[in-house]
Short mmCIF file of C-alpha atoms in Angstrom, two decimals:
data_model
loop_
_atom_site.label_atom_id
_atom_site.label_comp_id
_atom_site.label_asym_id
_atom_site.label_seq_id
_atom_site.Cartn_x
_atom_site.Cartn_y
_atom_site.Cartn_z
CA MET A 1 8.95 -36.41 -4.42
CA SER A 2 5.63 -34.70 -4.95
CA THR A 3 3.39 -34.17 -1.89
CA THR A 4 0.19 -34.38 -3.89
CA ARG A 5 -2.08 -34.51 -0.83
CA LEU A 6 -0.52 -31.62 1.02
CA PRO A 7 -3.00 -29.05 -0.41
CA GLU A 8 -5.83 -31.17 0.91
CA LEU A 9 -4.23 -31.43 4.36
CA LEU A 10 -3.63 -27.69 4.53
CA LYS A 11 -7.18 -26.90 3.51
CA LYS A 12 -8.69 -29.32 5.99
CA SER A 13 -6.41 -28.82 9.01
CA LYS A 14 -4.81 -25.38 8.64
CA PRO A 15 -6.10 -24.03 11.99
CA GLN A 16 -4.70 -27.04 13.86
CA ILE A 17 -1.42 -26.84 11.94
CA LEU A 18 -1.09 -23.13 12.76
CA GLU A 19 -1.66 -23.58 16.49
CA GLU A 20 0.77 -26.50 16.74
CA TRP A 21 3.32 -24.62 14.65
CA LEU A 22 3.10 -21.58 16.94
CA ARG A 23 3.53 -23.84 19.94
CA GLN A 24 6.59 -25.43 18.36
CA GLN A 25 8.13 -22.03 17.56
CA LEU A 26 7.55 -20.62 21.05
CA ALA A 27 8.94 -23.78 22.68
CA SER A 28 12.04 -24.02 20.47
CA SER A 29 15.52 -22.98 21.55
CA GLY A 30 15.44 -20.38 18.78
CA ALA A 31 12.43 -18.53 20.18
CA ARG A 32 13.24 -14.83 20.61
CA ALA A 33 10.46 -13.21 22.61
CA ASP A 34 12.79 -10.23 23.07
CA LEU A 35 12.83 -9.58 19.33
CA ILE A 36 9.33 -10.51 18.12
CA LYS A 37 5.97 -10.36 19.87
CA ASP A 38 3.55 -13.29 19.86
CA GLY A 39 1.03 -11.35 17.81
CA GLU A 40 3.54 -10.55 15.09
CA LEU A 41 4.75 -14.16 15.07
CA ARG A 42 1.18 -15.37 14.57
CA LYS A 43 0.61 -12.89 11.76
CA GLN A 44 3.78 -13.98 9.94
CA SER A 45 2.93 -17.66 10.40
CA GLU A 46 -0.60 -17.21 9.08
CA SER A 47 0.65 -15.31 6.03
CA PHE A 48 3.22 -17.97 5.25
CA LEU A 49 0.74 -20.84 5.62
CA ASP A 50 -1.73 -19.09 3.31
CA GLN A 51 0.96 -18.54 0.69
CA LEU A 52 2.30 -22.08 1.11
CA GLN A 53 -1.16 -23.45 0.45
CA ARG A 54 -1.46 -21.45 -2.77
CA SER A 55 1.92 -22.68 -4.00
CA VAL A 56 1.40 -26.38 -3.27
CA GLN A 57 -1.94 -26.28 -5.06
CA SER A 58 0.04 -25.85 -8.29
CA GLY A 59 1.19 -29.47 -7.94
CA GLU A 60 4.87 -28.43 -8.13
CA SER A 61 5.74 -29.10 -4.52
CA ALA A 62 8.94 -30.93 -5.49
CA ASP A 63 10.50 -27.90 -7.24
CA ILE A 64 10.45 -24.55 -5.46
CA LYS A 65 12.19 -22.85 -8.42
CA THR A 66 9.03 -22.83 -10.52
CA ALA A 67 6.93 -19.71 -11.07
CA ALA A 68 4.23 -21.01 -8.70
CA TRP A 69 6.67 -20.72 -5.80
CA ALA A 70 7.92 -17.21 -6.58
CA PRO A 71 5.42 -15.45 -4.24
CA THR A 72 6.23 -17.87 -1.42
CA LEU A 73 9.97 -17.39 -1.84
CA GLU A 74 9.49 -13.62 -1.99
CA LEU A 75 7.52 -13.65 1.27
CA LEU A 76 10.04 -15.97 2.92
CA GLY A 77 12.91 -13.79 1.71
CA ASP A 78 11.28 -10.67 3.16
CA LEU A 79 10.74 -12.42 6.50
CA THR A 80 14.34 -13.63 6.51
CA ARG A 81 15.83 -10.21 5.78
CA GLN A 82 13.57 -8.63 8.38
CA ARG A 83 14.73 -11.12 11.01
CA GLU A 84 18.36 -10.63 10.05
CA ARG A 85 17.97 -6.88 10.67
CA MET A 86 16.20 -7.57 13.97
CA GLY A 87 19.12 -9.63 15.25
CA PHE A 88 18.06 -13.24 14.69
CA SER A 89 20.85 -15.72 13.99
CA PRO A 90 20.79 -17.88 10.82
CA SER A 91 19.70 -20.97 12.79
CA GLU A 92 16.99 -19.02 14.63
CA THR A 93 15.71 -17.74 11.30
CA ALA A 94 15.69 -21.21 9.72
CA THR A 95 13.79 -22.56 12.74
CA PHE A 96 10.76 -20.63 11.47
CA ILE A 97 10.54 -23.17 8.63
CA PHE A 98 11.90 -26.31 10.28
CA SER A 99 9.49 -26.03 13.20
CA LEU A 100 6.63 -26.43 10.70
CA LYS A 101 7.72 -29.98 9.89
CA GLU A 102 6.34 -31.68 13.01
CA PRO A 103 2.84 -30.07 12.81
CA LEU A 104 2.52 -31.11 9.16
CA LEU A 105 3.73 -34.64 9.79
CA LEU A 106 1.31 -34.93 12.69
CA GLN A 107 -1.59 -34.12 10.38
CA VAL A 108 -0.28 -36.60 7.81
CA ARG A 109 -0.33 -39.39 10.39
CA THR A 110 -3.76 -38.33 11.66
CA ASN A 111 -5.49 -37.88 8.30
CA LEU A 112 -3.86 -40.78 6.50
CA LYS A 113 -4.21 -43.31 9.28
CA GLY A 114 -4.52 -46.78 7.79
CA GLU A 115 -2.52 -45.80 4.68
CA PRO A 116 1.08 -46.54 5.69
CA GLU A 117 2.53 -46.12 2.20
CA ALA A 118 0.79 -42.79 1.77
CA VAL A 119 2.07 -41.65 5.17
CA ILE A 120 5.63 -42.50 4.17
CA ASP A 121 5.33 -40.79 0.78
CA GLU A 122 3.75 -37.63 2.16
CA SER A 123 6.20 -37.46 5.09
CA MET A 124 9.19 -37.73 2.78
CA GLY A 125 7.77 -35.12 0.42
CA ILE A 126 7.03 -32.67 3.23
CA SER A 127 10.48 -33.15 4.78
CA SER A 128 12.16 -32.55 1.42
CA LEU A 129 10.07 -29.45 0.74
CA LEU A 130 10.73 -27.84 4.12
CA ASP A 131 14.42 -28.69 3.92
CA LYS A 132 14.58 -26.76 0.63
CA LEU A 133 12.71 -23.81 2.10
CA GLY A 134 14.89 -23.84 5.21
CA LEU A 135 18.02 -23.86 3.06
CA TYR A 136 16.59 -20.94 1.10
CA THR A 137 16.31 -18.86 4.29
CA THR A 138 19.98 -19.58 5.01
CA GLU A 139 20.99 -18.46 1.51
CA VAL A 140 18.95 -15.26 1.77
CA TYR A 141 20.30 -14.56 5.26
CA GLN A 142 23.89 -14.98 4.06
CA ALA A 143 23.32 -12.77 1.02
CA SER A 144 21.77 -10.10 3.25
CA ARG A 145 24.75 -10.16 5.61
CA GLU A 146 27.19 -9.95 2.70
CA GLU A 147 25.31 -6.94 1.34
CA VAL A 148 25.53 -5.21 4.75
CA ILE A 149 29.26 -5.94 4.95
CA ARG A 150 29.83 -4.71 1.40
CA ARG A 151 27.92 -1.49 2.11
CA GLN A 152 29.86 -0.93 5.34
CA GLN A 153 33.15 -1.47 3.53
CA GLU A 154 32.19 1.11 0.92
CA GLU A 155 31.22 3.58 3.64
CA LEU A 156 34.51 2.97 5.47
CA LEU A 157 36.43 3.53 2.25
CA GLU A 158 34.64 6.83 1.72
CA LEU A 159 35.27 7.89 5.32
CA SER A 160 38.94 6.89 5.09
CA THR A 161 39.55 9.01 1.97
CA PRO A 162 38.48 12.56 2.88
CA VAL A 163 39.57 15.25 0.43
CA VAL A 164 40.08 18.50 2.32
CA LYS A 165 40.26 21.99 0.84
CA MET A 166 43.42 23.53 2.34
CA TRP A 167 43.41 26.85 0.51
CA ASP A 168 41.99 28.40 -2.62
CA GLY A 169 43.22 26.15 -5.42
CA ILE A 170 44.70 23.54 -3.04
CA VAL A 171 43.17 20.29 -1.80
CA ALA A 172 44.72 17.55 0.32
CA LEU A 173 44.05 13.85 0.56
CA PRO A 174 45.49 12.25 3.72
CA LEU A 175 45.69 8.47 3.27
CA ILE A 176 45.61 6.08 6.21
CA GLY A 177 46.01 2.32 5.87
CA THR A 178 46.76 0.02 2.97
CA LEU A 179 46.20 1.28 -0.57
CA ASP A 180 44.83 -1.52 -2.76
CA SER A 181 43.08 -1.55 -6.14
CA ALA A 182 39.57 -1.15 -4.70
CA ARG A 183 40.58 1.73 -2.48
CA THR A 184 42.57 3.38 -5.26
CA SER A 185 39.38 3.58 -7.32
CA VAL A 186 37.55 5.31 -4.45
CA VAL A 187 40.53 7.60 -3.80
CA MET A 188 40.74 8.59 -7.44
CA GLU A 189 37.02 9.25 -7.74
CA SER A 190 36.92 11.33 -4.52
CA LEU A 191 39.98 13.35 -5.48
CA LEU A 192 38.87 14.09 -9.03
CA GLN A 193 35.38 15.06 -7.88
CA ARG A 194 36.83 17.45 -5.30
CA ILE A 195 39.22 18.95 -7.83
CA VAL A 196 36.28 19.72 -10.11
CA GLU A 197 34.16 21.12 -7.26
CA THR A 198 36.91 23.45 -5.96
CA GLY A 199 38.69 24.22 -9.23
CA SER A 200 41.95 23.31 -7.53
CA GLU A 201 45.30 23.47 -9.31
CA ILE A 202 47.26 21.42 -6.78
CA ALA A 203 46.42 18.25 -4.88
CA ILE A 204 48.49 17.06 -1.96
CA ILE A 205 48.45 13.31 -1.40
CA ASP A 206 49.77 12.60 2.08
CA ILE A 207 50.93 9.02 2.74
CA THR A 208 52.12 9.51 6.31
CA GLY A 209 49.49 7.01 7.46
CA VAL A 210 50.32 4.39 4.82
CA PRO A 211 52.31 1.67 6.64
CA THR A 212 54.31 0.41 3.67
CA VAL A 213 54.92 1.45 0.10
CA ASP A 214 55.72 -1.33 -2.35
CA THR A 215 55.67 -1.47 -6.13
CA LEU A 216 51.89 -2.00 -6.22
CA VAL A 217 51.17 0.92 -3.89
CA ALA A 218 53.49 3.14 -5.92
CA GLN A 219 51.64 2.18 -9.10
CA HIS A 220 48.33 3.10 -7.47
CA LEU A 221 49.75 6.47 -6.45
CA LEU A 222 51.06 7.15 -9.95
CA LYS A 223 47.65 6.29 -11.44
CA THR A 224 46.02 8.79 -9.10
CA VAL A 225 48.59 11.45 -10.00
CA ALA A 226 48.07 10.83 -13.71
CA ALA A 227 44.28 11.07 -13.35
CA ALA A 228 44.59 14.37 -11.46
CA ARG A 229 46.87 15.79 -14.19
CA LEU A 230 44.27 14.96 -16.80
CA MET A 231 41.88 17.14 -14.78
CA GLY A 232 44.43 20.00 -14.85
CA ALA A 233 45.78 19.61 -11.30
CA ASP A 234 49.37 18.90 -10.31
CA CYS A 235 50.09 16.57 -7.39
CA ILE A 236 52.50 16.68 -4.48
CA ILE A 237 53.10 13.48 -2.51
CA SER A 238 53.97 14.14 1.12
CA GLY A 239 54.77 11.89 4.07
CA ILE A 240 57.85 10.26 2.50
CA ARG A 241 59.50 8.89 5.64
CA PRO A 242 63.15 7.74 5.59
CA GLN A 243 62.25 4.04 5.61
CA ILE A 244 59.78 4.55 2.76
CA ALA A 245 62.39 6.47 0.77
CA GLN A 246 64.85 3.61 1.26
CA THR A 247 62.22 1.09 0.16
CA MET A 248 61.46 3.08 -2.97
CA VAL A 249 65.14 3.27 -3.89
CA HIS A 250 65.57 -0.45 -3.24
CA LEU A 251 62.55 -1.30 -5.42
CA ALA A 252 63.71 1.14 -8.12
CA ILE A 253 60.39 2.99 -7.96
CA ASP A 254 60.63 6.11 -10.12
CA LEU A 255 58.79 9.10 -8.69
CA SER A 256 61.07 11.62 -10.36
CA ALA A 257 58.16 13.09 -12.32
CA VAL A 258 56.25 13.77 -9.09
CA THR A 259 57.03 16.41 -6.47
CA THR A 260 57.58 14.74 -3.09
CA LYS A 261 57.90 16.26 0.38
CA ALA A 262 58.70 14.78 3.77
CA THR A 263 55.75 16.36 5.57
CA MET A 264 52.32 17.77 4.87
CA ALA A 265 53.51 21.17 6.13
CA GLU A 266 56.29 21.31 3.56
CA ALA A 267 53.91 20.18 0.83
CA LEU A 268 51.41 22.92 1.76
CA LYS A 269 54.16 25.54 1.80
CA SER A 270 55.27 24.44 -1.67
CA ALA A 271 51.69 24.46 -2.94
CA LEU A 272 51.11 27.98 -1.61
CA LEU A 273 54.26 29.27 -3.31
CA ARG A 274 53.17 27.69 -6.59
CA THR A 275 49.82 29.45 -6.39
CA GLY A 276 51.46 32.82 -5.82
CA HIS A 277 51.22 33.03 -2.02
CA ARG A 278 54.00 33.82 0.42
CA VAL A 279 54.23 32.07 3.77
CA VAL A 280 55.51 34.48 6.43
CA LYS A 281 55.82 34.36 10.19
CA GLU A 282 53.90 36.79 12.32
CA GLY A 283 55.81 40.03 12.33
CA GLY A 284 56.67 39.99 8.66
CA ALA A 285 59.68 37.64 8.67
CA LYS A 286 59.67 35.24 5.75
CA ALA A 287 59.08 31.58 6.73
#
């Protein structure tokens, strides 16, 4: 329902609306004096009221998806993301909008006294408008949180897939945790990039920290091995524990085309021999 007289009310009573709105915000259960100062709260409230007035003057107060509302939604989105980063909860963030309802309705009753039908129409329109704006803050807040989580997951994946240069021509990739499709992509990209940077001929993929190896995990490993071969590097898979070996045999997983070793130490020794190095104990005895 269109609140056709809202622009007039905002123009006439904006100072009173602002003061009552600030009072409502500071008195609400969602007030966070520890996160935002009164001066900053006033500044944000004034900016939003000014932008709200410009949007409702377009006459499209019933539909916030129109172009006239784009600046208001942009401002509200910025305020929401800022509060999310500051530590406000979703309900505390939405209170910024919902606490504006009572000050506006108070001015409707005051300025439209003697027009009961107009009071009802304007009140319903204002409630609907602020409900939409409040819901918008919740959507923006949720999207912001999901973006943070997604970014953290990507960072964790990168941290959990370090490619280490073990020797000239040899790199190692110790894997810890479950190897799924998303992580395989990161693993492959990190390994191939490191192979190019170091000019390595051999890559050791250590799965000691991988809890289980099933058909899917084995396929991911074989994809990584194949990608490394295309870059001119051979792969050695180490960390094949007895229980993993039994599982692979039971699942008929064929790793015959890949060199496997029980430990990282054995894999490194094999890699050194392949690159023309001899591993000897101190004193000259061959290891």
